[in-house]
């Protein structure tokens, strides 16, 4: 289909206000919707994981993806919020004799801006936040120099896939890269791998690299993510013990999985549980050791935690809960895990998933680190003018309460990276996004929106047992966060409510007769 061809798409009468229609014309998937008194058309595939946007939610001229909540502007296909990378195809529409016609106007790609700009933007870290920042700078029309450096051997890749489809064997390593080198060449983004930064001089707005070279820039973004915590017990440095943060870590684990028959996972964190699921797909015997009685209760409460546990047990995972690891033993490699209660578990390999700390060692002498993280203001700027921070290392004021919070989610990191880039170009708005994350285990996605480090009431609509529910997490009667399996639109709507600083009563949330989508 050429961009200037008008195509007959659908009978006008088939389009109901606010109800998306998915059609396929000339092998392209198109979403049509009547909203704001006009008819919008755009590509129907999310640019993140290709989810059908017609299963998402449209509010005004913005569509939110049902899977990981990327948002796109229906008017021009522009990416409004990650985890999408590109925008989506845009179309103009017209109605003639009761038929809606569409014509493609854009493909959703980021153009290389024209013109000149003598400023340099340096991005330290090529993860979710760093990559989103680099792309946003170009999307916003910045034509100057962009340098993005990473300590790793790889350019930006999908870290979330490491514990899921990569370890299960369902995704080959070549799917990990967010972009190919050609993309960075086209947008003239200078990507430097194996180039760790060892120090930052805020006054000079300059960094020193491990190879001794230095570089100054007009604006610097710090986005170095997290470092996995190791286990402070004897033997945790033995061969066969692995942490999981990087692609290199995952490759080392994949090497073990070629022969391992029994694996012990330490920590019932999201990563530990996802790894367990991936290893069960390979029919490896999996033991999980963790101090809590039920996994994930601190985040989701008892009922969802029990359901997660049961699902793992139904799939053969053996839990050792209420236990910690005393020691890892073995000759050259680990062969046994000794538990606090005295049990000894045989292990061909051990994977440790006990959380992360922000990767801020290189900032030790910079004065930018507070309580182990980098504090920023609403514009994501640190106490040093022109130096910004985003992602797992950043302590960001919450968009509604103003309380500092540090979030370790892929989507949040991308959104902070996007916002930081705009502020590096001069934007003055404060960051307002409501955090979102997901975890995929045994084919079902558990999604969460909001921020509820504490809650005193969990209210359900639907069935946790059947894995089809939305849950609200309340503190002092006010909705702070929501989670769901299967009810994507309701979850998005609750997120919009939280974004607007509103609540709804537990009674309304519980009542299936109360239409959440009409709020
Ligand atoms: C296995 C795994 C699965 C996950 N799954 C999910 C999920 O399903 N959902 C979810 O919401 N979140 C998930 N997360 C969390 C998510 O990946 C992180 O929150 C996100 O990657 C943070 O982005 P970031 O840009 O802050 O840091 P990162 O993505 O960690 O990127 C940091 C970058 O900085 C570089 N770097 C570090 N130190 C230096 C230095 N000194 N000099 C130069 N470069 C440096 C690193 O090499 C890297 O390029 C997962 C994390 C892991 C490890």
Coordinates of C-alpha atoms in Angstrom, one line a residue, residues 44-429:
X44 CA -2.9 -2.1 15.4
X45 CA 0.4 -3.6 16.6
X46 CA 2.3 -2.3 19.5
X47 CA 5.9 -1.6 18.6
X48 CA 7.1 -3.4 21.8
X49 CA 5.9 -7.0 21.6
X50 CA 3.3 -6.7 18.8
X51 CA 0.2 -6.9 21.0
X52 CA -3.1 -6.0 19.3
X53 CA -3.7 -2.4 20.4
X54 CA -7.5 -3.0 19.8
X55 CA -7.4 -5.1 23.0
X56 CA -6.1 -2.1 24.9
X57 CA -7.9 1.1 26.0
X58 CA -8.5 4.4 24.2
X59 CA -8.8 7.6 26.1
X60 CA -9.3 10.7 24.0
X61 CA -6.6 10.4 21.3
X62 CA -4.3 8.0 23.2
X63 CA -4.3 4.3 23.0
X64 CA -2.7 2.1 25.7
X65 CA -1.3 -1.3 24.9
X66 CA -3.0 -4.2 26.8
X67 CA 0.2 -6.1 27.5
X68 CA 2.8 -3.6 28.9
X69 CA 1.0 -0.3 28.7
X70 CA 3.0 1.5 26.0
X71 CA 1.0 4.5 24.8
X72 CA 0.6 6.0 21.4
X73 CA -1.0 9.1 20.0
X74 CA -3.8 8.2 17.6
X75 CA -3.4 11.4 15.7
X76 CA 0.1 10.8 14.4
X77 CA 1.2 7.4 15.7
X78 CA 3.8 9.0 18.0
X79 CA 5.1 7.0 20.9
X80 CA 3.8 8.7 24.1
X81 CA 5.2 6.3 26.6
X82 CA 7.6 3.3 26.5
X83 CA 8.1 0.3 26.5
X84 CA 7.3 0.8 22.8
X85 CA 10.4 1.9 20.8
X86 CA 9.0 3.2 17.4
X87 CA 5.7 4.9 17.0
X88 CA 3.0 3.1 15.1
X89 CA 1.8 3.7 11.5
X90 CA -0.6 6.7 11.3
X91 CA -3.5 7.2 8.9
X92 CA -5.8 10.0 7.9
X93 CA -9.4 9.1 7.5
X94 CA -12.4 10.4 5.6
X95 CA -16.0 9.2 5.3
X96 CA -17.7 9.0 2.0
X97 CA -21.2 7.5 1.3
X98 CA -21.2 5.7 4.7
X99 CA -17.7 4.2 4.2
X100 CA -14.6 5.0 6.1
X101 CA -11.5 5.5 3.9
X102 CA -8.0 5.5 5.3
X103 CA -4.7 6.7 3.9
X104 CA -1.3 6.0 5.5
X105 CA 0.6 9.2 6.5
X106 CA 3.5 7.8 8.5
X107 CA 5.3 4.6 9.5
X108 CA 6.1 5.6 13.1
X109 CA 9.8 5.6 12.5
X110 CA 12.1 8.2 14.2
X111 CA 13.6 10.5 11.6
X112 CA 17.1 11.9 11.8
X113 CA 16.6 15.6 12.6
X114 CA 17.8 18.2 10.1
X115 CA 19.8 21.2 11.0
X116 CA 22.8 21.7 13.3
X117 CA 23.3 21.8 17.0
X118 CA 26.7 22.1 18.6
X119 CA 25.7 20.6 21.9
X120 CA 26.8 17.1 23.1
X121 CA 24.6 14.8 25.1
X122 CA 26.4 11.9 27.0
X123 CA 24.3 9.0 28.2
X124 CA 26.1 6.7 30.7
X125 CA 24.3 3.3 30.5
X126 CA 22.7 1.7 27.5
X127 CA 19.8 0.0 29.3
X128 CA 16.0 0.7 29.3
X129 CA 16.5 4.3 30.5
X130 CA 19.7 5.1 28.5
X131 CA 18.3 3.8 25.2
X132 CA 14.9 5.5 25.6
X133 CA 16.8 8.8 26.3
X134 CA 18.9 8.5 23.2
X135 CA 15.9 7.8 21.0
X136 CA 13.8 10.5 22.5
X137 CA 16.5 13.1 21.9
X138 CA 16.3 12.4 18.2
X139 CA 12.5 12.1 18.3
X140 CA 12.3 15.5 19.8
X141 CA 14.4 16.9 17.0
X142 CA 17.9 17.2 18.6
X143 CA 20.4 17.3 15.8
X144 CA 23.6 17.5 17.9
X145 CA 26.0 14.8 19.1
X146 CA 24.7 11.9 21.2
X147 CA 27.1 9.5 22.8
X148 CA 25.8 6.4 24.7
X149 CA 28.3 4.3 26.6
X150 CA 27.9 1.0 28.3
X151 CA 30.2 -1.2 30.4
X152 CA 28.9 -4.3 28.7
X153 CA 30.0 -5.9 25.5
X154 CA 26.5 -5.5 24.0
X155 CA 24.4 -2.5 22.9
X156 CA 20.9 -2.0 24.3
X157 CA 19.0 -5.3 24.7
X158 CA 15.8 -6.6 26.3
X159 CA 16.9 -7.4 29.8
X160 CA 13.5 -8.6 30.8
X161 CA 13.8 -11.5 28.3
X162 CA 16.8 -13.0 30.0
X163 CA 14.9 -14.7 32.8
X164 CA 12.0 -15.6 30.6
X165 CA 12.1 -16.7 27.0
X166 CA 15.9 -16.7 26.7
X167 CA 16.5 -19.2 29.6
X168 CA 13.5 -21.3 28.6
X169 CA 14.9 -21.6 25.2
X170 CA 11.8 -20.1 23.5
X171 CA 13.8 -17.0 22.3
X172 CA 17.1 -17.1 20.6
X173 CA 19.8 -14.6 21.7
X174 CA 19.4 -12.7 18.5
X175 CA 16.0 -11.5 19.6
X176 CA 17.5 -9.6 22.5
X177 CA 18.8 -6.6 20.8
X178 CA 16.4 -3.6 21.0
X179 CA 17.9 -2.2 17.8
X180 CA 20.5 -3.1 15.2
X181 CA 23.7 -1.2 14.7
X182 CA 22.1 0.2 11.5
X183 CA 19.5 2.1 13.6
X184 CA 22.1 3.8 15.7
X185 CA 24.1 4.6 12.5
X186 CA 21.1 6.1 10.8
X187 CA 20.3 8.3 13.8
X188 CA 24.0 9.1 14.3
X189 CA 23.9 7.8 17.9
X190 CA 27.5 7.0 18.9
X191 CA 27.2 3.7 20.8
X192 CA 30.4 2.7 22.7
X193 CA 30.4 -0.8 24.3
X194 CA 32.9 -2.0 26.9
X195 CA 33.5 1.6 27.9
X196 CA 32.7 1.7 31.7
X197 CA 32.8 5.1 33.4
X198 CA 34.9 5.1 36.6
X199 CA 34.3 8.7 37.8
X200 CA 32.1 11.8 37.2
X201 CA 33.2 15.4 37.8
X202 CA 30.0 17.3 38.3
X203 CA 31.6 20.8 38.2
X204 CA 33.3 20.1 34.9
X205 CA 30.4 18.0 33.7
X206 CA 32.8 15.4 32.6
X207 CA 33.4 11.7 33.0
X208 CA 36.5 9.5 33.2
X209 CA 36.5 6.1 31.5
X210 CA 38.2 2.9 32.7
X211 CA 40.7 3.3 29.9
X212 CA 41.8 6.6 31.4
X213 CA 40.2 8.8 28.7
X214 CA 37.8 11.6 29.7
X215 CA 34.8 13.3 28.0
X216 CA 32.8 16.4 28.8
X217 CA 29.3 17.1 27.6
X218 CA 26.6 19.8 27.7
X219 CA 24.3 17.4 29.4
X220 CA 24.9 14.0 31.0
X221 CA 22.4 11.3 31.8
X222 CA 23.4 8.7 34.4
X223 CA 21.4 5.5 33.8
X224 CA 23.6 2.7 35.0
X225 CA 20.9 0.5 36.5
X226 CA 21.5 -2.1 39.2
X227 CA 24.0 -4.6 40.4
X228 CA 22.7 -7.9 41.7
X229 CA 23.4 -8.6 45.3
X230 CA 25.4 -11.7 46.0
X231 CA 24.8 -14.1 48.9
X232 CA 26.9 -13.3 52.0
X233 CA 27.6 -16.9 52.9
X234 CA 30.6 -19.2 52.6
X235 CA 31.0 -20.8 49.1
X236 CA 28.9 -18.3 47.1
X237 CA 31.9 -17.5 45.0
X238 CA 32.3 -21.1 43.9
X239 CA 32.0 -22.2 40.3
X240 CA 28.4 -23.0 39.3
X241 CA 27.0 -20.1 41.4
X242 CA 25.4 -17.4 39.2
X243 CA 23.8 -14.0 39.5
X244 CA 21.5 -12.8 36.8
X245 CA 21.5 -9.2 35.6
X246 CA 23.3 -9.1 32.2
X247 CA 23.3 -10.9 29.0
X248 CA 26.7 -12.3 29.9
X249 CA 25.3 -13.7 33.1
X250 CA 22.4 -15.4 31.2
X251 CA 24.9 -16.8 28.7
X252 CA 26.9 -18.4 31.5
X253 CA 23.6 -19.9 33.0
X254 CA 22.6 -21.2 29.5
X255 CA 26.0 -23.0 29.4
X256 CA 25.2 -24.7 32.7
X257 CA 21.8 -25.7 31.5
X258 CA 23.3 -27.9 28.8
X259 CA 24.1 -30.5 31.5
X260 CA 22.4 -29.4 34.8
X261 CA 19.7 -31.8 36.1
X262 CA 19.1 -30.0 39.4
X263 CA 19.2 -26.3 40.0
X264 CA 18.8 -24.5 43.3
X265 CA 17.4 -20.9 43.1
X266 CA 18.1 -18.7 46.1
X267 CA 15.3 -16.0 46.5
X268 CA 11.6 -16.2 45.5
X269 CA 11.9 -12.8 43.8
X270 CA 10.4 -12.1 40.4
X271 CA 13.7 -13.1 38.8
X272 CA 14.0 -16.3 40.9
X273 CA 10.4 -17.3 40.1
X274 CA 10.7 -16.5 36.4
X275 CA 14.0 -18.5 36.2
X276 CA 12.2 -21.4 38.0
X277 CA 9.5 -21.3 35.3
X278 CA 12.0 -21.2 32.5
X279 CA 14.0 -24.1 33.9
X280 CA 10.8 -26.2 34.4
X281 CA 10.1 -25.7 30.7
X282 CA 13.4 -27.6 30.2
X283 CA 12.3 -30.2 32.7
X284 CA 15.2 -29.4 35.1
X285 CA 14.5 -30.2 38.8
X286 CA 14.1 -26.8 40.5
X287 CA 14.3 -26.0 44.2
X288 CA 13.6 -22.5 45.5
X289 CA 15.0 -21.4 48.9
X290 CA 13.6 -18.2 50.5
X291 CA 13.1 -16.8 54.0
X292 CA 9.4 -15.8 53.5
X293 CA 6.5 -18.1 54.0
X294 CA 4.7 -17.2 50.8
X295 CA 6.4 -15.7 47.8
X296 CA 5.6 -12.1 46.7
X297 CA 3.3 -11.3 49.6
X298 CA 5.1 -8.0 50.3
X299 CA 4.0 -6.8 46.8
X300 CA 0.8 -8.7 46.2
X301 CA -0.5 -9.8 49.5
X302 CA -1.2 -13.4 50.7
X303 CA -3.9 -14.5 48.3
X304 CA -2.0 -13.7 45.1
X305 CA 1.3 -14.9 46.6
X306 CA -0.4 -18.3 47.5
X307 CA -1.7 -18.6 43.9
X308 CA 1.7 -17.9 42.5
X309 CA 3.2 -20.5 44.8
X310 CA 0.6 -23.1 43.8
X311 CA 1.1 -22.5 40.1
X312 CA 4.8 -23.2 40.6
X313 CA 4.1 -26.3 42.7
X314 CA 1.7 -27.6 40.0
X315 CA 4.6 -27.2 37.6
X316 CA 6.9 -29.2 39.8
X317 CA 8.9 -26.5 41.6
X318 CA 10.0 -27.6 45.1
X319 CA 9.9 -24.7 47.7
X320 CA 12.0 -24.5 50.8
X321 CA 10.3 -21.5 52.4
X322 CA 11.1 -20.0 55.8
X323 CA 14.7 -21.1 55.1
X324 CA 17.9 -19.3 54.3
X325 CA 21.2 -20.6 52.9
X326 CA 23.9 -21.3 55.4
X327 CA 26.6 -22.4 53.1
X328 CA 27.4 -23.6 49.6
X329 CA 29.7 -26.6 49.5
X330 CA 31.6 -28.6 46.9
X331 CA 35.1 -29.2 45.7
X332 CA 35.9 -26.9 42.7
X333 CA 32.3 -26.2 42.0
X334 CA 29.2 -26.0 44.1
X335 CA 27.5 -29.3 44.6
X336 CA 25.3 -28.8 47.7
X337 CA 23.3 -26.0 49.3
X338 CA 23.2 -26.2 53.1
X339 CA 20.0 -24.6 54.5
X340 CA 19.5 -22.9 57.9
X341 CA 17.4 -25.7 59.1
X342 CA 20.1 -28.2 58.3
X343 CA 18.8 -29.8 55.1
X344 CA 21.3 -30.3 52.3
X345 CA 20.1 -29.9 48.7
X346 CA 22.1 -31.3 45.8
X347 CA 22.8 -28.7 43.1
X348 CA 24.5 -28.9 39.7
X349 CA 24.2 -25.1 39.7
X350 CA 22.9 -22.3 41.9
X351 CA 21.2 -19.1 40.7
X352 CA 21.0 -16.3 43.2
X353 CA 18.1 -13.8 42.9
X354 CA 18.1 -11.8 46.0
X355 CA 17.7 -8.3 44.7
X356 CA 19.9 -5.5 43.4
X357 CA 21.5 -2.3 44.6
X358 CA 21.9 0.8 42.4
X359 CA 25.1 0.7 40.3
X360 CA 26.6 3.9 41.7
X361 CA 30.2 3.0 42.7
X362 CA 31.6 5.2 40.0
X363 CA 29.9 8.1 41.6
X364 CA 31.6 7.7 44.9
X365 CA 33.5 11.0 44.9
X366 CA 30.9 13.0 42.9
X367 CA 28.6 14.0 45.8
X368 CA 25.6 12.8 43.8
X369 CA 24.8 9.7 45.8
X370 CA 22.3 9.8 48.7
X371 CA 21.4 6.6 50.6
X372 CA 22.9 4.5 47.8
X373 CA 21.0 6.1 45.0
X374 CA 21.0 9.3 42.9
X375 CA 18.4 11.8 44.1
X376 CA 16.8 13.9 41.4
X377 CA 14.1 16.6 41.2
X378 CA 10.9 16.3 39.2
X379 CA 12.8 17.1 36.0
X380 CA 15.1 14.2 36.8
X381 CA 18.0 16.5 37.3
X382 CA 20.5 15.8 40.1
X383 CA 21.9 18.4 42.4
X384 CA 24.5 19.1 39.7
X385 CA 23.1 21.3 37.0
X386 CA 23.1 19.6 33.6
X387 CA 23.5 16.1 35.1
X388 CA 20.4 14.0 35.1
X389 CA 19.6 10.4 36.3
X390 CA 17.0 7.9 35.4
X391 CA 16.0 4.2 35.9
X392 CA 17.0 1.9 38.7
X393 CA 19.6 4.3 40.1
X394 CA 17.3 7.3 40.4
X395 CA 15.5 8.4 43.5
X396 CA 12.6 10.3 41.9
X397 CA 9.9 12.4 43.6
X398 CA 6.5 10.7 43.2
X399 CA 4.3 12.6 40.7
X400 CA 1.5 13.0 43.2
X401 CA 2.9 12.8 46.8
X402 CA 6.3 14.2 46.0
X403 CA 7.8 11.5 48.2
X404 CA 11.1 10.1 46.8
X405 CA 10.8 6.6 45.4
X406 CA 13.2 4.3 43.5
X407 CA 11.6 1.8 41.2
X408 CA 13.2 -1.2 39.5
X409 CA 10.9 -1.7 36.5
X410 CA 11.7 -1.8 32.8
X411 CA 8.8 0.4 31.7
X412 CA 9.4 2.9 34.4
X413 CA 13.1 3.1 33.4
X414 CA 12.2 3.7 29.8
X415 CA 9.7 6.4 30.7
X416 CA 12.2 8.2 33.0
X417 CA 14.7 8.0 30.2
X418 CA 12.3 9.6 27.9
X419 CA 11.4 12.3 30.4
X420 CA 15.0 13.0 31.2
X421 CA 15.9 13.5 27.5
X422 CA 13.1 16.1 27.2
X423 CA 14.4 17.9 30.3
X424 CA 18.0 17.7 28.9
X425 CA 16.6 19.7 26.0
X426 CA 15.0 22.2 28.3
X427 CA 11.5 20.9 29.2
X428 CA 10.3 22.1 32.6
X429 CA 7.6 19.6 33.5

